[in-house]
Amino acid sequence: MQAVLKLTKYIRPYIVFAIIAPVMMLIEVGMDLLQPTILQHIIDDGISQGDTSYIIKMFGLMMGTSMIALIGGIGCSVYASKTAVNFATDLRQDLYETITYFSNNSKDKFTLGKLITNLTSDVEMLQRAVTMLLKIFVRGPMMFIGAVVIVFVTARELFPILLVVVPILAFAMYFFTSLSGKLFHKVQRVVDQVNTKVQENLAGIRVIKAYNRKNHQIEQFTDVNTQLMKRSMTADQIIGVLAPLTMFVVNLGIVAALWLGAIKVESETIKVGVILAFINYLMMVMQGLMSSSMVLVQLARAIPSAGRIVEVLDEKADIQSPNQPVQNSVRGEVEFQQVSFSYIKGTEPVLKNVNFHAKAGETIGIIGMTGSGKSTLVKMVSRLFDVDQGVVKIDGVPIQQYDVEQLRQSIGFAPQKATLFSKTIADNIRYGNEMASDDRLEEALLAACATEFIEKLPSGKEHLLTQGATNLSGGQKQRLAMARAFIRKPAILVLDDVTSAVDSISEKKIQQAIEKQFGQATKFIVSSKISSIRHADQILVMDDGQIVACGSHEELLKTNSMYQEIDKTQEGKGGTLHD
Amino acid sequence: MTKNPVGPPSTMGHPGGRFTGPVVKPKNQKQTLLRIWSYLKLQKVELISVIIIVVMSTLLSLVGPFLIGKTIDDYIVKLDVNGAVKMALVLAGIYIASSVLTWVQTFVMIRISQKTIYRIRQQLFEQYQSLPLAFFDQRKQGDLMSRMTNDIENLNAALSQSVIQIVSSFLTIVGTAFALFYLDWMLALVTLTVIPLIVWATKQIIKRSSVNYKERQRNLGALNGYIEETISNADIITLFGKEKQSIEEFREANEKLRTSAMRADTISGFMGPINNFMNNLGLSLVIGTGAIMAVTSGLSIGVIASFVTYTRQFFRPINQLSNLLNTFQSAIAGSERVFEILDESQEVADVTNAKVKNTFAGNVTFQNVDFAYEQGKPILHGIDFHAQAGETIAIVGPTGSGKTTIIQLLTRFYDATGGRILLDGEPIEHYQMSNVRDHVGVVLQDTYLFSGTVRENIRFGKLDATNEEVEEAAKVAFAHNYIKYLPEQYETVLTSGGLNLSQGQRQLIAIARAILEDPDLLILDEATSSVDTMTEVHIQKGLSNLMKGRTSFVIAHRLKTIENANQILVINEGKIVERGNHQTLMNNQGFYAALQSQLMA
Ligand SMILES: Nc1ncnc2c1ncn2[C@@H]1O[C@H](COP(=O)(O)OP(=O)(O)OP(=O)(O)O)[C@@H](O)[C@H]1O
Ligand SMILES: Nc1ncnc2c1ncn2[C@@H]1O[C@H](COP(=O)(O)OP(=O)(O)OP(=O)(O)O)[C@@H](O)[C@H]1O
Ligand SMILES: [Mg+2]
Ligand SMILES: [Mg+2]
């Protein structure tokens, strides 16, 4: 419920619409209520007097009120939709903005599948609830209250029946709405799972085909699909009890009215007409309740969705810019002092007391075993995570004191997994720098050795990539990801194992281009190939989250046994296949 | 390419999933509706029972008012309390029955509609599993997801009410129409004159809302596509500080949805008030004409009064039907997007009498193979080689030369556009596709792991592998070495894509997965590209045992890994430019030698 209150702020900008809608509805209801009276007049005054012109006049009046009702109805509809759709769109926008600033931690916590459900299905649910609320909620309760009041005035002898019927119904409605909140929470959770399953199966379709696991995957999907069916079915079926139950209770009221009425008529305390009137009003009570309960059920369905959305909105972005960030532009000096970090707090750190100092313009090579923390280390430079202990300093200033955006602006980062977007090649590269001139774009592509293959594409730089850039080869993807980093002309350039799928001739060219164009920049080059880093000013040898040695290629070859061992595995002779 | 049939399969999980038959694209609403109906029809028993129950409950609901009138007229007015009480009890019985029936009909109908959409979801998922890779190359994953959830959900909303309302409305309309004509045929005709108007208005609204619903679902799909892609690549957005740009792009898609959702909602919102207006119009006409008739030809006021009641009763179900039609527009818009996928051509069907082999010796021959992903853009030209069973073939060459493409033909991800590929002397298409894939093990260049435990991910290679086998494979792939340090070892839960492991660690699991599969043909496409060379040495020791006597294809840029291959094929721009073993190629002083020397420099 609290969640719902929190979301009311998204209605506020449209509060005028939200008020107009029910008011228009009142007009429609009012006009509808006039109709019987006019009818009355036609019969009593028109027909009995034989007054044709009066009848025609009244007929005109009836048409007039119908028209007004039509306008009221349409107005209500239009403004209800306006409110609900605007509300939902704004909410979705805000939700997406929040998610965009999520840290990896938060994303892992919520999972992709759930976030997608939040942005589509949950928001949709709320939108429907708001529409219903504005369209029907006035009508139902008004009818209900009106009928109860009239009964109290005109059929007081039978009023005790309402005193029994109404509380029962109120309780039933309360019970079912709170129940449906629980049931639909469960439904949404399976929807998350369906989303996750489908997403994974689409992303991993090649693996599935390679292993011929179609049937296995279908089996797994059948599980969640069955669950979704069962839970939705249960939820719908249980909630489906409410309508017949309401009908039943109200009808029992009618039976009671007849029973009690018969006795009272016999004892001459009431007239027969009272029973008839009472029954009619009871019908109105029922109609009012039925439509209100429909809204309530819809609301109850939306409550878990609201809760799930608020949970996301309330998630704090871990990494935030300070209030007064330092203003100096980044030169590129990077220093790690006693840095420790773990992804899952309380477990063994992934980085342990890491110390090094990179002067601006230096090339830092990083080499080490798989999982030793190389990628984690370079990600700390972009402040993708905050350290647990120690400090990361850039130009002598702790990294937390920079404006995050400005900091990242000065870093060109090519991550280990070459991820591109489904846009044109040019757009993908310009992602690194929208302002870049065409020349600069060419330059970046050339430096990354990408020009050669782009030239062969029929549409060249305008070549449209598919999602995940599946229409490129592995090495082509890596080159574009590199070009995207190059085009920024950053003070700090991070290349995380980006030449693993690039052939040696191209790699040589790329190395030379980097030397030439990024002499000023501090360069972090992670690689498992010694040939990629042998000319670095400093090479950090990492093992199990620690820097076990640091120095130039020659120094390390002399002093560090691990480096020697790595070197040995990459020597010219002595292949290792079929030993 | 074969087409799958329209409508649901006769059994769930259609055998083989490949049929031949005409494709009927749902060009218009009627066809889509018929197709939805074909799914509903699968639950004949339930449907028939619902119809029977609805008929009963509708009749009972008509008996109620009649009995009330009777009770008042015959008992209460005559002060017969006992009789009245008896009647009240009868009435109570009827109400109980009618409530129960109403609930049962809802209960069954929900079951029908949930089962139906379950079936459609299942079929859609199976279709996703059966579509060729070329299909996925053109689609956004998020859009495909949206079809699975948002679009199918629309159908649910329409179905759960459909049958009940159609049947009960129909009954009520017919019943009251009889009553109307019985009372006064002239007035009845007047009432009926409004019907063409209602039909016309409904048509107008439906025509417009259908367009808008389609637009809305399309926009929703596009938005989902954008969401899925950006959230899964959020790292890049963060690293490049592009949060604002991405929010703006989202806004664009979101605004599109705002506009189309607003249009769809607004227009379908006209339905209620316009129907209400039509009712009032009909009522006014009846009263107006009735009044004139009363004045001129002495029609009784009682008849007019009953007429008013019946007219109201007559219009209510008509309104319901027209509302239902409108709800169905939204369902149709969703279903069309689902059916569109179901009508896509599936992966190439197996030839009749396709061969199945328990083991492959591993002789692979490429005869003059050409291939193009897109027409007119050939990637491979006249690839020609022969791999003797048990040999290790290395494929090297610059980026984008077509190495991965060659092996994708071997796994039948794509089919050659020219030439022949022979497996053990038979064209590869003569085997069942699943048979080939079962016996060809491949470590793909792009690793993908599923959410689940490490163990489950390795076991993906052989579903019935024991824990020992899983760990054995992990040891050979040198993955055991780090897995034992993970918080829960083999039970450590990976996130989607395995993003909580390092890239190299992911590759090791992919290798273990292939080792566990124990295939007759092993393909390693840059399998160790992100793995450090010390680990690589260990893996290769294990692998070389595995590769003995088993045809293997190895693609690598680190030429060291391929020096001992029996044959090295050097590919450039989709052609084999050199071939031979390491020694002969080095002596040749050609392309290969150039690649090698760069590594040493
Ligand atoms: N699905 C696809 N659709 C269209 N073109 C594709 C597709 N996949 C690859 N290509 C193109 O085909 C060519 C060969 O790609 P392939 O993946 O076979 O190269 P590769 O030799 O494996 O390169 P790398 O060493 O970089 O992995 C490339 O130019 C690539 O852009
Ligand atoms: N998101 C994450 N959550 C939890 N643990 C993680 C996460 N990312 C990485 N790790 C763990 O942190 C350790 C270091 O990972 P990192 O990616 O930095 O290794 P790496 O040196 O780059 O390895 P590689 O050479 O394979 O790329 C690994 O043991 C890995 O399992
Ligand atoms: Mg890494
Ligand atoms: Mg490749």
Tab-separated table of C-alpha atoms in Angstrom, chain B residues 258-476:
chain	number	residue	atom	x	y	z
B	258	ARG	CA	2.920	6.901	-25.282
B	259	THR	CA	1.380	8.148	-28.505
B	260	SER	CA	0.192	4.817	-29.801
B	261	ALA	CA	-1.013	3.574	-26.420
B	262	MET	CA	-2.923	6.828	-25.959
B	263	ARG	CA	-4.538	6.498	-29.376
B	264	ALA	CA	-5.432	2.866	-28.856
B	265	ASP	CA	-6.863	3.501	-25.403
B	266	THR	CA	-8.706	6.647	-26.329
B	267	ILE	CA	-10.353	5.202	-29.378
B	268	SER	CA	-11.407	2.005	-27.720
B	269	GLY	CA	-12.638	4.120	-24.811
B	270	PHE	CA	-15.252	5.568	-27.183
B	271	MET	CA	-16.900	2.195	-27.280
B	272	GLY	CA	-18.642	2.374	-23.886
B	273	PRO	CA	-20.169	5.838	-24.139
B	274	ILE	CA	-21.190	5.374	-27.750
B	275	ASN	CA	-22.934	2.131	-26.913
B	276	ASN	CA	-24.610	3.818	-24.006
B	277	PHE	CA	-25.755	6.516	-26.384
B	278	MET	CA	-27.105	3.959	-28.804
B	279	ASN	CA	-29.079	2.378	-25.974
B	280	ASN	CA	-30.541	5.689	-25.005
B	281	LEU	CA	-31.292	6.391	-28.608
B	282	GLY	CA	-33.081	3.077	-28.983
B	283	LEU	CA	-34.964	3.655	-25.773
B	284	SER	CA	-36.021	7.128	-26.805
B	285	LEU	CA	-37.195	5.839	-30.143
B	286	VAL	CA	-39.241	3.138	-28.474
B	287	ILE	CA	-40.789	5.519	-26.005
B	288	GLY	CA	-41.343	8.214	-28.576
B	289	THR	CA	-42.986	5.912	-31.073
B	290	GLY	CA	-44.784	4.057	-28.324
B	291	ALA	CA	-46.196	7.289	-26.943
B	292	ILE	CA	-47.372	8.434	-30.350
B	293	MET	CA	-48.921	5.017	-30.937
B	294	ALA	CA	-50.571	5.192	-27.548
B	295	VAL	CA	-52.103	8.518	-28.404
B	296	THR	CA	-53.173	7.583	-31.923
B	297	SER	CA	-53.987	3.878	-31.747
B	298	GLY	CA	-54.408	3.259	-28.031
B	299	LEU	CA	-51.341	1.175	-27.220
B	300	SER	CA	-51.435	0.322	-23.515
B	301	ILE	CA	-49.045	1.993	-21.118
B	302	GLY	CA	-48.274	-1.386	-19.563
B	303	VAL	CA	-46.914	-2.610	-22.885
B	304	ILE	CA	-44.720	0.473	-23.178
B	305	ALA	CA	-43.396	-0.088	-19.656
B	306	SER	CA	-42.515	-3.737	-20.336
B	307	PHE	CA	-41.040	-2.701	-23.631
B	308	VAL	CA	-38.721	-0.301	-21.907
B	309	THR	CA	-37.501	-3.025	-19.574
B	310	TYR	CA	-37.007	-5.514	-22.345
B	311	THR	CA	-35.299	-3.001	-24.582
B	312	ARG	CA	-32.796	-2.363	-21.850
B	313	GLN	CA	-32.266	-6.067	-21.470
B	314	PHE	CA	-31.953	-6.398	-25.203
B	315	PHE	CA	-29.192	-3.834	-25.551
B	316	ARG	CA	-27.030	-4.951	-22.657
B	317	PRO	CA	-25.747	-8.141	-24.329
B	318	ILE	CA	-25.318	-6.304	-27.598
B	319	ASN	CA	-23.070	-3.832	-25.842
B	320	GLN	CA	-21.182	-6.650	-24.244
B	321	LEU	CA	-20.575	-8.224	-27.589
B	322	SER	CA	-19.348	-5.046	-29.145
B	323	ASN	CA	-17.015	-4.492	-26.168
B	324	LEU	CA	-15.756	-8.009	-26.547
B	325	LEU	CA	-15.045	-7.392	-30.196
B	326	ASN	CA	-12.967	-4.433	-29.176
B	327	THR	CA	-11.035	-6.415	-26.588
B	328	PHE	CA	-10.406	-8.918	-29.313
B	329	GLN	CA	-8.721	-6.285	-31.432
B	330	SER	CA	-6.013	-6.048	-28.844
B	331	ALA	CA	-5.800	-9.819	-28.716
B	332	ILE	CA	-5.607	-10.034	-32.475
B	333	ALA	CA	-2.851	-7.459	-32.586
B	334	GLY	CA	-0.865	-9.572	-30.134
B	335	SER	CA	-1.659	-12.889	-31.780
B	336	GLU	CA	-0.654	-11.661	-35.191
B	337	ARG	CA	2.802	-10.918	-33.881
B	338	VAL	CA	2.979	-14.406	-32.418
B	339	PHE	CA	1.625	-16.114	-35.516
B	340	GLU	CA	4.060	-14.179	-37.653
B	341	ILE	CA	6.876	-15.980	-35.860
B	342	LEU	CA	5.099	-19.319	-35.985
B	343	ASP	CA	4.866	-18.919	-39.752
B	344	GLU	CA	8.579	-18.341	-40.180
B	345	SER	CA	10.459	-21.079	-41.983
B	346	GLN	CA	12.116	-23.521	-39.648
B	347	GLU	CA	15.574	-24.935	-39.968
B	348	VAL	CA	16.081	-27.067	-43.029
B	349	ALA	CA	14.218	-30.321	-42.710
B	350	ASP	CA	16.021	-33.618	-42.760
B	351	VAL	CA	15.831	-35.452	-46.047
B	352	THR	CA	13.558	-38.446	-46.109
B	353	ASN	CA	15.301	-41.516	-44.736
B	354	ALA	CA	17.990	-39.368	-43.231
B	355	LYS	CA	20.832	-41.462	-41.872
B	356	VAL	CA	21.621	-41.878	-38.231
B	357	LYS	CA	25.023	-43.109	-37.144
B	358	ASN	CA	26.087	-44.150	-33.695
B	359	THR	CA	29.667	-43.136	-34.272
B	360	PHE	CA	31.406	-41.210	-36.958
B	361	ALA	CA	34.875	-42.219	-38.059
B	362	GLY	CA	35.596	-38.578	-38.729
B	363	ASN	CA	36.515	-38.336	-42.399
B	364	VAL	CA	35.641	-34.823	-43.469
B	365	THR	CA	35.794	-33.628	-47.028
B	366	PHE	CA	35.007	-30.179	-48.357
B	367	GLN	CA	34.534	-30.234	-52.103
B	368	ASN	CA	34.649	-26.841	-53.702
B	369	VAL	CA	32.436	-25.306	-51.037
B	370	ASP	CA	31.021	-21.822	-51.526
B	371	PHE	CA	29.047	-19.934	-48.976
B	372	ALA	CA	27.330	-16.590	-48.530
B	373	TYR	CA	25.426	-15.317	-45.471
B	374	GLU	CA	23.567	-12.882	-47.658
B	375	GLN	CA	22.899	-13.340	-51.310
B	376	GLY	CA	25.470	-11.701	-53.509
B	377	LYS	CA	28.027	-11.419	-50.729
B	378	PRO	CA	30.077	-14.616	-50.968
B	379	ILE	CA	32.279	-15.304	-47.956
B	380	LEU	CA	33.807	-18.665	-48.835
B	381	HIS	CA	35.088	-19.531	-52.286
B	382	GLY	CA	35.866	-23.061	-53.421
B	383	ILE	CA	37.013	-24.455	-50.090
B	384	ASP	CA	38.504	-27.831	-50.820
B	385	PHE	CA	40.209	-30.129	-48.330
B	386	HIS	CA	40.131	-33.567	-46.892
B	387	ALA	CA	40.613	-34.472	-43.263
B	388	GLN	CA	41.472	-38.104	-42.653
B	389	ALA	CA	39.823	-39.674	-39.627
B	390	GLY	CA	41.856	-38.884	-36.538
B	391	GLU	CA	43.731	-35.956	-37.995
B	392	THR	CA	44.106	-32.569	-36.431
B	393	ILE	CA	43.381	-29.772	-38.860
B	394	ALA	CA	44.379	-26.252	-38.003
B	395	ILE	CA	42.693	-23.321	-39.660
B	396	VAL	CA	44.548	-20.058	-39.507
B	397	GLY	CA	44.181	-16.746	-41.214
B	398	PRO	CA	43.537	-13.095	-40.595
B	399	THR	CA	40.458	-11.720	-38.893
B	400	GLY	CA	37.297	-12.099	-40.899
B	401	SER	CA	38.827	-14.481	-43.411
B	402	GLY	CA	36.115	-17.082	-42.898
B	403	LYS	CA	37.513	-19.541	-40.375
B	404	THR	CA	34.483	-19.534	-38.110
B	405	THR	CA	32.267	-19.701	-41.155
B	406	ILE	CA	33.878	-22.943	-42.278
B	407	ILE	CA	33.196	-24.653	-38.993
B	408	GLN	CA	29.655	-23.283	-38.879
B	409	LEU	CA	29.030	-25.303	-42.000
B	410	LEU	CA	30.313	-28.400	-40.254
B	411	THR	CA	27.853	-27.944	-37.394
B	412	ARG	CA	25.163	-27.138	-39.939
B	413	PHE	CA	24.457	-23.734	-38.446
B	414	TYR	CA	24.273	-22.711	-42.049
B	415	ASP	CA	24.244	-24.756	-45.258
B	416	ALA	CA	26.773	-24.371	-48.039
B	417	THR	CA	25.519	-22.504	-51.068
B	418	GLY	CA	27.765	-24.412	-53.446
B	419	GLY	CA	29.873	-27.560	-53.445
B	420	ARG	CA	29.595	-30.491	-51.086
B	421	ILE	CA	30.597	-31.348	-47.567
B	422	LEU	CA	31.108	-35.043	-46.956
B	423	LEU	CA	31.126	-36.664	-43.570
B	424	ASP	CA	32.402	-40.224	-43.665
B	425	GLY	CA	31.865	-40.156	-47.401
B	426	GLU	CA	28.204	-39.085	-47.255
B	427	PRO	CA	26.947	-35.574	-47.927
B	428	ILE	CA	26.376	-33.996	-44.532
B	429	GLU	CA	22.732	-33.237	-45.400
B	430	HIS	CA	22.033	-36.962	-45.683
B	431	TYR	CA	22.335	-37.342	-41.946
B	432	GLN	CA	19.757	-36.187	-39.470
B	433	MET	CA	20.788	-32.743	-38.384
B	434	SER	CA	20.493	-33.697	-34.721
B	435	ASN	CA	22.669	-36.735	-35.345
B	436	VAL	CA	25.461	-34.593	-36.726
B	437	ARG	CA	25.228	-32.069	-33.924
B	438	ASP	CA	25.226	-34.822	-31.339
B	439	HIS	CA	28.534	-36.089	-32.606
B	440	VAL	CA	30.274	-32.870	-33.455
B	441	GLY	CA	31.510	-31.053	-30.370
B	442	VAL	CA	32.344	-27.421	-30.688
B	443	VAL	CA	33.737	-24.762	-28.413
B	444	LEU	CA	32.402	-21.575	-29.935
B	445	GLN	CA	34.383	-18.409	-30.273
B	446	ASP	CA	31.748	-16.537	-28.262
B	447	THR	CA	31.281	-18.348	-24.985
B	448	TYR	CA	27.830	-18.393	-23.503
B	449	LEU	CA	26.903	-19.810	-20.126
B	450	PHE	CA	23.427	-20.119	-18.696
B	451	SER	CA	22.280	-19.052	-15.286
B	452	GLY	CA	22.525	-22.026	-12.980
B	453	THR	CA	25.311	-23.803	-11.198
B	454	VAL	CA	28.755	-24.454	-12.593
B	455	ARG	CA	27.912	-28.120	-12.557
B	456	GLU	CA	24.753	-27.673	-14.601
B	457	ASN	CA	26.677	-25.655	-17.125
B	458	ILE	CA	29.298	-28.309	-17.642
B	459	ARG	CA	26.695	-31.016	-17.661
B	460	PHE	CA	25.083	-29.294	-20.601
B	461	GLY	CA	27.596	-31.267	-22.662
B	462	LYS	CA	26.180	-34.585	-21.509
B	463	LEU	CA	22.926	-34.417	-19.673
B	464	ASP	CA	23.215	-37.752	-17.915
B	465	ALA	CA	26.813	-37.297	-16.776
B	466	THR	CA	27.588	-38.257	-13.196
B	467	ASN	CA	29.174	-35.785	-10.807
B	468	GLU	CA	32.459	-37.609	-11.196
B	469	GLU	CA	32.348	-37.311	-14.959
B	470	VAL	CA	31.617	-33.596	-14.683
B	471	GLU	CA	34.564	-33.071	-12.390
B	472	GLU	CA	36.776	-35.216	-14.532
B	473	ALA	CA	36.002	-33.078	-17.568
B	474	ALA	CA	36.613	-29.947	-15.519
B	475	LYS	CA	39.994	-31.292	-14.526
B	476	VAL	CA	40.988	-31.967	-18.115
